[in-house]
XYZ file of C-alpha atoms in Angstrom:
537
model
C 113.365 -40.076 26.960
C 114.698 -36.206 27.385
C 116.925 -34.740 25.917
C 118.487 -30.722 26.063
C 121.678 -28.906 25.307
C 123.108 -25.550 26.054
C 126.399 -24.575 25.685
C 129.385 -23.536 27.665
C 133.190 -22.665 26.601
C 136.450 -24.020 26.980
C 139.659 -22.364 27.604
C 143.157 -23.344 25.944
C 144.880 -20.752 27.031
C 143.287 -17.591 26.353
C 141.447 -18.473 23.417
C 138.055 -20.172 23.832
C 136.418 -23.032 22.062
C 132.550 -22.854 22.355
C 131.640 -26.535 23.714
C 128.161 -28.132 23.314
C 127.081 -29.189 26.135
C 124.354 -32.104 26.021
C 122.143 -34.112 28.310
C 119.955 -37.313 27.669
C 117.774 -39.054 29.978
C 116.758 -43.429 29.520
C 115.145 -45.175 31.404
C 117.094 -47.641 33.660
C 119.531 -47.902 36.859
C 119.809 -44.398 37.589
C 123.295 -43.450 36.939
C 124.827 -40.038 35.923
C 128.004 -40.319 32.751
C 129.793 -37.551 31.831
C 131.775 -38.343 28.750
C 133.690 -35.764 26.519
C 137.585 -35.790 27.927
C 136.877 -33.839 31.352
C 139.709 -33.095 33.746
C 139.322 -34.686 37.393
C 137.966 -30.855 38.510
C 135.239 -31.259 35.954
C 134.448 -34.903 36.964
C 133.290 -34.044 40.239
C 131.204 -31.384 38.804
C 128.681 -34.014 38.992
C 128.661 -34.266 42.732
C 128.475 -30.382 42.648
C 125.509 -30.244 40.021
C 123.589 -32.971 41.895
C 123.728 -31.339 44.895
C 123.109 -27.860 43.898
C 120.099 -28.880 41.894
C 118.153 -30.399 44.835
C 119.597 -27.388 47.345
C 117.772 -25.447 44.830
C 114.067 -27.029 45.193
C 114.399 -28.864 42.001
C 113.662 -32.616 41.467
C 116.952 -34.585 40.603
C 115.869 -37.138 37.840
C 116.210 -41.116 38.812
C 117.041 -42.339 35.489
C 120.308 -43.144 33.433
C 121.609 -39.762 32.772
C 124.570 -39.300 30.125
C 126.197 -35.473 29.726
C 128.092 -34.940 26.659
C 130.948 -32.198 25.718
C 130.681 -31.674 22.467
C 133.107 -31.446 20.366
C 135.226 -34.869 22.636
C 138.495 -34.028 21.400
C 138.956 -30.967 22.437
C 140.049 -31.513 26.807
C 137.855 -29.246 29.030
C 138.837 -28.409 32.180
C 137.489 -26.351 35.514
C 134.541 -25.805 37.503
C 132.899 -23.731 34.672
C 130.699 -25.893 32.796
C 128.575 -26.353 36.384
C 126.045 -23.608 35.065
C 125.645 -25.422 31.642
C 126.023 -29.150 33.091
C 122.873 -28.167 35.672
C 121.141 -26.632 32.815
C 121.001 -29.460 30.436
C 120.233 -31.598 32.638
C 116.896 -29.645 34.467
C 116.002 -28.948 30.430
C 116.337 -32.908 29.870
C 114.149 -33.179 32.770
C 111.781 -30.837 31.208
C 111.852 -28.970 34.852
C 112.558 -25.730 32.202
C 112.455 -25.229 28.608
C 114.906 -27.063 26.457
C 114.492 -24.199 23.839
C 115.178 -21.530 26.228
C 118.790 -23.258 26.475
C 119.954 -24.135 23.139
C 121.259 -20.976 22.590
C 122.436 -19.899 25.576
C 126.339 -19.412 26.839
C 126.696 -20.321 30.455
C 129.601 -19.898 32.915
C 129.874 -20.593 36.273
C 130.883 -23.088 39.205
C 127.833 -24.318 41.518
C 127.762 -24.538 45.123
C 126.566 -27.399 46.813
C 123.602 -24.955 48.268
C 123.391 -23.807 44.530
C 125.164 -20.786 44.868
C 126.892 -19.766 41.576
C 130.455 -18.826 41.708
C 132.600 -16.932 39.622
C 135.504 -18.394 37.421
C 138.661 -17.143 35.768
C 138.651 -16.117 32.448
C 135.106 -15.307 31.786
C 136.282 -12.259 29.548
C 138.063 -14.790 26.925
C 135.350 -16.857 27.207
C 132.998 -14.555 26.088
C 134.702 -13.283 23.535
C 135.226 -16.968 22.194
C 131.070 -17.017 22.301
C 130.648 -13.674 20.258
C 132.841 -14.817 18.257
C 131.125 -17.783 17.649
C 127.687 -16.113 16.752
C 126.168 -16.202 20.252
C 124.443 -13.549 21.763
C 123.221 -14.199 25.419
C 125.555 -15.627 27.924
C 124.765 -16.424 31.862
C 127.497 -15.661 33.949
C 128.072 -15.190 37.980
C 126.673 -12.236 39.602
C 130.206 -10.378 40.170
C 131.837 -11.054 36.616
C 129.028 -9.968 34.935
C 130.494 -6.447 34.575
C 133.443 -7.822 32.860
C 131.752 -9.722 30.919
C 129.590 -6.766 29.482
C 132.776 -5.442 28.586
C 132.037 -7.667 25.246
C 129.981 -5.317 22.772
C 126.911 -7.106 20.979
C 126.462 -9.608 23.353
C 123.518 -9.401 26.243
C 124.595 -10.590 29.946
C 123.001 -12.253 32.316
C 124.370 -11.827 35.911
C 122.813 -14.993 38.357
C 123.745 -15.556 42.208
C 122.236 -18.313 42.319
C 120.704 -21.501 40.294
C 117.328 -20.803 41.687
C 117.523 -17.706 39.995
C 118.166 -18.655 36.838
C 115.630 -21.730 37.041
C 113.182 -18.579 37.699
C 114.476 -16.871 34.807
C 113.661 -19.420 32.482
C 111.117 -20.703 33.641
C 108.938 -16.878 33.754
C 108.613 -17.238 37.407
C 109.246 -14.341 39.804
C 113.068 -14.469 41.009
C 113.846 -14.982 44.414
C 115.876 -12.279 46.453
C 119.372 -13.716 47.359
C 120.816 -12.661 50.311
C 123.840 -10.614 49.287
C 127.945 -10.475 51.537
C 127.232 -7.887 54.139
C 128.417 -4.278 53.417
C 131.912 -3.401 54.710
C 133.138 -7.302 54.784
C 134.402 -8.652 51.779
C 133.024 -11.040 49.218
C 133.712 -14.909 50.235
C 132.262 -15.841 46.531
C 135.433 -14.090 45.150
C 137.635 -16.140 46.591
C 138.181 -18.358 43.228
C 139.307 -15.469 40.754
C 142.226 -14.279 42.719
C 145.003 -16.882 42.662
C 147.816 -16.230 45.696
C 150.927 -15.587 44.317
C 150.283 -16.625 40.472
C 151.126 -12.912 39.850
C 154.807 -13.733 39.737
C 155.310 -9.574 41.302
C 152.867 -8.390 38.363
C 151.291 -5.083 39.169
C 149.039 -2.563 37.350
C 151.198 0.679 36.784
C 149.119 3.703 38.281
C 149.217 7.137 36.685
C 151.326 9.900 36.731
C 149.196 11.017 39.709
C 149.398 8.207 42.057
C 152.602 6.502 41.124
C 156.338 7.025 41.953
C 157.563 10.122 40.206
C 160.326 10.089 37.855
C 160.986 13.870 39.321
C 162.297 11.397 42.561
C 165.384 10.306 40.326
C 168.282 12.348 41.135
C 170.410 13.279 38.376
C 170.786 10.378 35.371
C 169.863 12.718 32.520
C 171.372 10.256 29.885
C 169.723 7.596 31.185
C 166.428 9.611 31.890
C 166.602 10.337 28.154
C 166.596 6.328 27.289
C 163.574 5.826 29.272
C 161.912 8.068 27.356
C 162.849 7.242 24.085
C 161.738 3.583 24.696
C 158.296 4.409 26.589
C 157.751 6.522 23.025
C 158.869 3.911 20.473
C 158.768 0.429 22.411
C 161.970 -0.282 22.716
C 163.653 -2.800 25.014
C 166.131 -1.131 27.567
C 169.325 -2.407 29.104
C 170.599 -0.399 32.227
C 173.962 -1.168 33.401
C 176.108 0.457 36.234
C 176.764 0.092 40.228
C 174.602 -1.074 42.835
C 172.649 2.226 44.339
C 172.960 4.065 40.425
C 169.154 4.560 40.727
C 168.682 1.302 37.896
C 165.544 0.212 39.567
C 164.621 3.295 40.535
C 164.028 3.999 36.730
C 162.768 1.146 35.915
C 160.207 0.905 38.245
C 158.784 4.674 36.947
C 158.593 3.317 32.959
C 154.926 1.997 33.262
C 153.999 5.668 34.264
C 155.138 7.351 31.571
C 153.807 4.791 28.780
C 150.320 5.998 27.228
C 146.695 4.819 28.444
C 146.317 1.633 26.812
C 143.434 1.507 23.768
C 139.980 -0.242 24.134
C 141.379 -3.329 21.969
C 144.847 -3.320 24.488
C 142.751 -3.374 27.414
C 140.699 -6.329 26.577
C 144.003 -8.114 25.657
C 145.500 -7.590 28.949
C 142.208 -7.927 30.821
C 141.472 -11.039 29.358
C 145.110 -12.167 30.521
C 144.957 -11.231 33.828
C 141.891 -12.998 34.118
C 142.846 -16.438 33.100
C 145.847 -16.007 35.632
C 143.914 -14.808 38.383
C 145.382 -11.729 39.238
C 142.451 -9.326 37.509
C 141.842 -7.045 40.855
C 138.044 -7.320 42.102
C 135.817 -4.473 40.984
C 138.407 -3.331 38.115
C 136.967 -5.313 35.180
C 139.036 -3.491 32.717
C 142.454 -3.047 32.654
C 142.901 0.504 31.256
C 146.986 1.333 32.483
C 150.068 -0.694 30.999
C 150.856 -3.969 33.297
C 154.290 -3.993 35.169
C 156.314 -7.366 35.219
C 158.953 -7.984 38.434
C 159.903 -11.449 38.314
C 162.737 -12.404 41.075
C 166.270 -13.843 39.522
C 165.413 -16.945 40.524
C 162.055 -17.496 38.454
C 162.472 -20.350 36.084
C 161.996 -20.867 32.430
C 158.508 -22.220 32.970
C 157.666 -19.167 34.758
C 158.592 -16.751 32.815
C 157.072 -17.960 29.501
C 154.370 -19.874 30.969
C 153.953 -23.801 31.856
C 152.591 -25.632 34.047
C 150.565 -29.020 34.626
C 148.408 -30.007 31.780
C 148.022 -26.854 29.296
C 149.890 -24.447 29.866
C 149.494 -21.041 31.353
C 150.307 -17.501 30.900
C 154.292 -16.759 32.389
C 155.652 -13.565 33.116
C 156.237 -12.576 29.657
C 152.086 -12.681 28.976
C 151.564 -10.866 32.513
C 153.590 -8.639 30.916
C 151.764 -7.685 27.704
C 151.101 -4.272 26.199
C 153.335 -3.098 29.911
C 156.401 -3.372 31.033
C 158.988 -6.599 32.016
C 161.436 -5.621 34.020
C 164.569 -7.904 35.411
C 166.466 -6.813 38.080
C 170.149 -8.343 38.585
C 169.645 -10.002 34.799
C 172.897 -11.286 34.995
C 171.250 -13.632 38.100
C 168.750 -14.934 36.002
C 169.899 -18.588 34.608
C 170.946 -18.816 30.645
C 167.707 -21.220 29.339
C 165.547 -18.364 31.287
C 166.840 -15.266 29.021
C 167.436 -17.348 26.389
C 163.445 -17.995 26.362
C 162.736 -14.583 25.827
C 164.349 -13.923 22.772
C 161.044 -15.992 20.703
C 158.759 -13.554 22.095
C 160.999 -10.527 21.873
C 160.892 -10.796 18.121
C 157.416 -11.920 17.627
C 155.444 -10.427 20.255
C 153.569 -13.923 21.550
C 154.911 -17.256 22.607
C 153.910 -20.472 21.305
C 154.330 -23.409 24.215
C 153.625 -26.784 23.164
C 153.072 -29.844 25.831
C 151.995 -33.069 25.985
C 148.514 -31.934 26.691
C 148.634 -29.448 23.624
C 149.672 -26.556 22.092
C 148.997 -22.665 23.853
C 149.635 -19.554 21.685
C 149.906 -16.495 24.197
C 150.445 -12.788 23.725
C 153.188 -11.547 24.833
C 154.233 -8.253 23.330
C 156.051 -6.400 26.223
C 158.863 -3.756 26.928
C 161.677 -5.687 28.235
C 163.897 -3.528 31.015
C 166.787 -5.027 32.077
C 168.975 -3.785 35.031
C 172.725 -5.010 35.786
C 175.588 -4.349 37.643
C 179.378 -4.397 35.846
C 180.690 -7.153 38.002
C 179.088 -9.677 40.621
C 180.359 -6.852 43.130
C 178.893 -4.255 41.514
C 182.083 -2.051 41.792
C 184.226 -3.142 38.892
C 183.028 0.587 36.640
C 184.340 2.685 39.845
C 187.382 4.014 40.342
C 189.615 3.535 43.587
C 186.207 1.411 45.001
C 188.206 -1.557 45.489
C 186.660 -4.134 42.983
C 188.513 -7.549 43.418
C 186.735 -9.133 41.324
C 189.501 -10.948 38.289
C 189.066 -10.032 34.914
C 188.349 -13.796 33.615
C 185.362 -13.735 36.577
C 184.097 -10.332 35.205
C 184.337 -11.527 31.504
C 182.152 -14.747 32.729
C 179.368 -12.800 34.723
C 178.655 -10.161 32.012
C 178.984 -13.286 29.108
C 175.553 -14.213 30.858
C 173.511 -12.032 29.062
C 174.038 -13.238 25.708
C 174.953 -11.402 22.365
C 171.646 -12.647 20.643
C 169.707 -11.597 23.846
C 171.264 -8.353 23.358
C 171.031 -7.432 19.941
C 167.292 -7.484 20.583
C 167.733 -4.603 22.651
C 167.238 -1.229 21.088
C 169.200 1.068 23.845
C 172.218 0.477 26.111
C 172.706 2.692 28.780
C 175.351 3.166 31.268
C 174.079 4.512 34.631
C 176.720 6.444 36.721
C 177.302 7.200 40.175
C 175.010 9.781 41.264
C 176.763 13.087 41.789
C 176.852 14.966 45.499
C 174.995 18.005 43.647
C 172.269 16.053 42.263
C 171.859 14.109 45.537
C 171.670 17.317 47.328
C 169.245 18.441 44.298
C 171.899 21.659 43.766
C 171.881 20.505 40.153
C 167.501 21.373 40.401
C 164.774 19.066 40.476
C 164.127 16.473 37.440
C 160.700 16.748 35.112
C 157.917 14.570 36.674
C 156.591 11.617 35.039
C 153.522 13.996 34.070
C 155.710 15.800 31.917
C 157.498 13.206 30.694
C 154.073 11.062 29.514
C 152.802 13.999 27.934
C 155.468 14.207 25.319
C 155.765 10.140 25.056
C 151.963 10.643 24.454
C 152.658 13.262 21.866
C 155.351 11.126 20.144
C 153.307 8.219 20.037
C 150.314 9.891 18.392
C 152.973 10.957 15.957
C 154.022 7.895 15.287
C 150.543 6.387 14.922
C 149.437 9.002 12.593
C 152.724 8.347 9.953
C 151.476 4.339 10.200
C 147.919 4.683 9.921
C 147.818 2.661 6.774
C 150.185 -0.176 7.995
C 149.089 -2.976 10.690
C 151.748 -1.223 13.529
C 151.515 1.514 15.616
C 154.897 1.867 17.360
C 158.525 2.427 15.906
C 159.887 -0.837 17.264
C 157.292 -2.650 15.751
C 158.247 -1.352 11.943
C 160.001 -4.669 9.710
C 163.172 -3.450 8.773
C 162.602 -4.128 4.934
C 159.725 -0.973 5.002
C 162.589 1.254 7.201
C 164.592 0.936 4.274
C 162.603 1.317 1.764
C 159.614 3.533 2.063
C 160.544 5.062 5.529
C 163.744 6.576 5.153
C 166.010 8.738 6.871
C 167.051 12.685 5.548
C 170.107 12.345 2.881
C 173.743 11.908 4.683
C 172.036 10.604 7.741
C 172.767 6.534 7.446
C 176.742 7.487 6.941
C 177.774 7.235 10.466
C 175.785 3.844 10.653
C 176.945 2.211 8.040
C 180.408 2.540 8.755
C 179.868 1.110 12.064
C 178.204 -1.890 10.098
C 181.161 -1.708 7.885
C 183.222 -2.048 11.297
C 181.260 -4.873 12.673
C 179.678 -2.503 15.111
C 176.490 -3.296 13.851
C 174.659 -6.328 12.556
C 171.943 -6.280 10.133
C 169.437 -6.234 12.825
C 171.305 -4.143 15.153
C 170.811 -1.429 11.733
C 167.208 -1.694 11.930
C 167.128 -1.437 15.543
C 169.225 2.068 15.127
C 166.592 3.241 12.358
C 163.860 2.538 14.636
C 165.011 4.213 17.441
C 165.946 7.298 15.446
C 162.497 7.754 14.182
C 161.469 7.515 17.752
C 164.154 9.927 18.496
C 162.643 12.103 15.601
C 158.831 11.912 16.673
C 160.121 13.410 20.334
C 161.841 15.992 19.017
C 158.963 16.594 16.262
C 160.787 16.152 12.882
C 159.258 14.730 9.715
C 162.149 12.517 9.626
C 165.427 11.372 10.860
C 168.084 13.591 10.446
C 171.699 13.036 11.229
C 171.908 14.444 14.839
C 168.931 12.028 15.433
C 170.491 8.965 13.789
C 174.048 9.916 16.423
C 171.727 10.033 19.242
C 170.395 6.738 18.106
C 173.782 5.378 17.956
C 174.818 6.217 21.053
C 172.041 4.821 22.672
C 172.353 1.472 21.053
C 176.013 0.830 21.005
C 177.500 3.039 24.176
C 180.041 5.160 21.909
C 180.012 9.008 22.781
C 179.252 10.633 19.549
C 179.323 14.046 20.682
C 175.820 14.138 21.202
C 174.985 17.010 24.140
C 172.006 15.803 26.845
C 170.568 17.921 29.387
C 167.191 17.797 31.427
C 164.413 17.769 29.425
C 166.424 16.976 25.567
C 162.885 16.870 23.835
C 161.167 19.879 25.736
């Protein structure tokens, strides 16, 4: 009798659960059982593991062989235990040493000529493992980069399974013929999904990407880009069709700030389980941009799918931007969804196949016109669109959607002079970022001690009582609460953006022209507030 184990991980989600997995060999009928609640894509791994073993000049053993997944109630899924499945087994076979696998992590799907190819989510995974206490992990050849991105833990990159039979066994390792230079990789094929990145995108810098200097005119609304890029804040652009809406929303992600070591991993480790992590870019260092079209559905945009759910649009968009063009188009259930994840930053989906907690702490950016015309705000445009039709197609973003969003901007007509650029040339998103950069490190610096790091992220009990505005500030705000221009969130919302307003313009606190700007932003009232280019230069 033989027996080995080694270990592998499963995936709910994008958190991992370190699974045992064990083989025993009997004597009898030969027969090969795998038991511990696989999916139908890891039943088959034993037509996969068969093959690859003998493809690999190992002996497959003819006895009754039974492969546990340890612990059974937890369902596994994927191609990924191959690695581990073949391992146990050739260490229950004694063909290598069962003690040179007990404490070994491995990820991978086999070949039928014993290739090993790389899975999704191999980042998570190993994190789950180092979590767990382990150390080494064996992983395909081309994630092995990502993940090394895991500190503590040592990596062990394999193309193939005779390689890693060599490895452990102290024999020399055989050369594997690697994908010709200049053609790409056919072994990558399984880690990019085709369109599973519902129009996500990976904002480039202030170098490479589209410059907010391109955006003629829109001061005011120029300014509310800013001031949510520096404090987090979720955006609401409204005005006619050709305003330049999209225009600015599609230039936020360049202007947010690099995102930190810990950020990076979160997103990375996202995009990875999706299958949109671009090859040769383990790490995902710049904030994550979020298009879906109007007509994505609930399940899309905060995650679902067959069996355990998986990440949506809102999770694609994490730590980056989620912008929705034409929100208005988008169906009630679908913006109603977001307003869980707006308020907590992660979503919680439960199915019949289990529970998934994802992140999902983005910048929402919402874009929409007055009217389903678009021309209701203009004058002499010829809008003939009836009032009780207008009424009904701005009703569809509802109030609670809306109070969770910080600033409200109306987006005019572009001028001829600023078309013509006779009103001069805008401040680039380099300039921009910089002070949003600034701000931020402002920001971080006044909530070292506290577990958040951006304005919009501050509870509104600690705004009001140990971060508080200069004397006579609040008096303008609380008559508009006293109005019913304000709700009790709505408040805190205004407090928050004024402290953003006050790290851009670099005072210790906010004063009263910061907490009208702030209220002008949020509720669309003029308040006598004076904006020209570059308000926080």
């Amino acid at each position: 009798m033989g027996f080995a184990r080694t270990c592998s991980v499963a995936l709910v989600g994008v958190e991992g659960v370190v699974v045992e997995v064990q083989a025993d060999l009997e004597p009898g009928v030969a027969a090969f059982t795998l038991v511990g609640l696989p999916d139908k894509s890891l039943s088959e791994s034993r037509d996969r593991v068969r093959a690859a073993v003998v493809n690999s000049g190992a002996e497959w053993p003819q006895k009754k062989l039974t492969v546990g997944l340890s612990p059974a109630s937890v369902p596994k899924g994927g191609s990924g235990f191959d690695l581990a499945v073949a391992a146990a087994v050739l260490g229950a076979a004694e063909r290598i040493d069962p003690r040179a696998i007990a404490d070994l992590v491995l990820i991978g799907e086999l070949g039928l000529d014993g290739r090993v190819r790389p899975v999704r989510g191999v980042l998570p995974a190993v994190l789950a493992a180092a979590d767990a206490g382990y150390r080494q992990v064996v992983v395909p050849e081309q994630t092995a980069e990502e993940a090394s991105l895991v500190p503590g833990v040592s990596v062990l990159g394999v193309r193939t399974l005779r390689q890693l039979i060599a490895v452990l066994s102290d024999e020399p390792v055989p050369v594997e013929e690697a994908a010709e230079e200049g053609r790409p990789d056919a072994m990558l094929a399984g880690l990019l999904v085709p369109g599973a990145g519902l129009g996500t995108g990976l904002a480039a810098g202030p170098a490479e990407g589209p410059d907010l200097a391109d955006v003629a005119g829109q001061r005011r609304a120029r300014l509310a880009l800013e001031v949510a890029a520096a404090g987090g804040h979720h955006l609401l652009l409204s005005g006619p069709p050709g305003a330049g809406k999209t225009m600015l929303a599609e230039r936020l992600p360049g202007i947010l700030p690099p995102l930190t070591r810990q950020e990076s991993l979160e997103v990375t480790a996202v995009h990875s389980v999706a299958g949109i992590l671009p090859p040769g870019e383990p790490l995902v260092r710049s904030a994550p941009y979020c298009a879906p079209h109007h007509s994505a559905t609930m399940q899309s945009l905060v995650g679902g799918g067959n069996g355990l759910p998986r990440p949506g649009a809102v999770s694609l968009a994490h730590r980056g931007v989620l912008f929705l063009d034409e929100a208005p188009e988008f169906s009630g259930k679908a913006l109603d969804a977001l307003r869980q994840p707006l308020e907590s930053g992660h979503v919680v989906i439960a199915r019949a196949a289990g529970v998934v907690r994802l992140p999902a702490r983005f910048l929402l950016a919402l874009a929409a016109n007055p009217c389903p015309c678009g021309r209701h705000t203009l004058h002499g445009a010829g809008c003939e669109c009836p009032a009780s039709v207008v009424r009904r197609y701005q009703a569809r973003l509802s109030g609670p959607l809306l109070d969770r969003v910080d600033l409200r901007v109306e987006v005019e007509p572009v001028t001829r002079a600023d078309l013509l650029g006779q009103g001069g040339r805008g401040e680039t998103t380099a300039t921009v970022a910089a002070r949003v950069h600034a701000a931020r490190d402002r920001a971080a610096a006044r909530l070292s001690d506290t577990p958040w790091r951006v304005n919009s992220e501050i509870p509104g009990h600690e705004l009001r009582t140990r971060h508080l505005a200069a004397p006579g500030a609040l008096a303008a705000a609380e008559r508009d609460v006293e109005r019913g221009l304000l709700t009790a969130r709505g408040l805190d919302r205004v407090l928050r953006v004024a402290w953003t307003v006050a790290d851009l313009a670099g005072h210790d606190r906010p004063d009263s022209g910061d907490m009208a700007l702030a209220l002008e932003l949020r509720t669309g009232v003029a308040r006598g507030v004076p904006v020209g280019a570059g308000e926080f230069a």
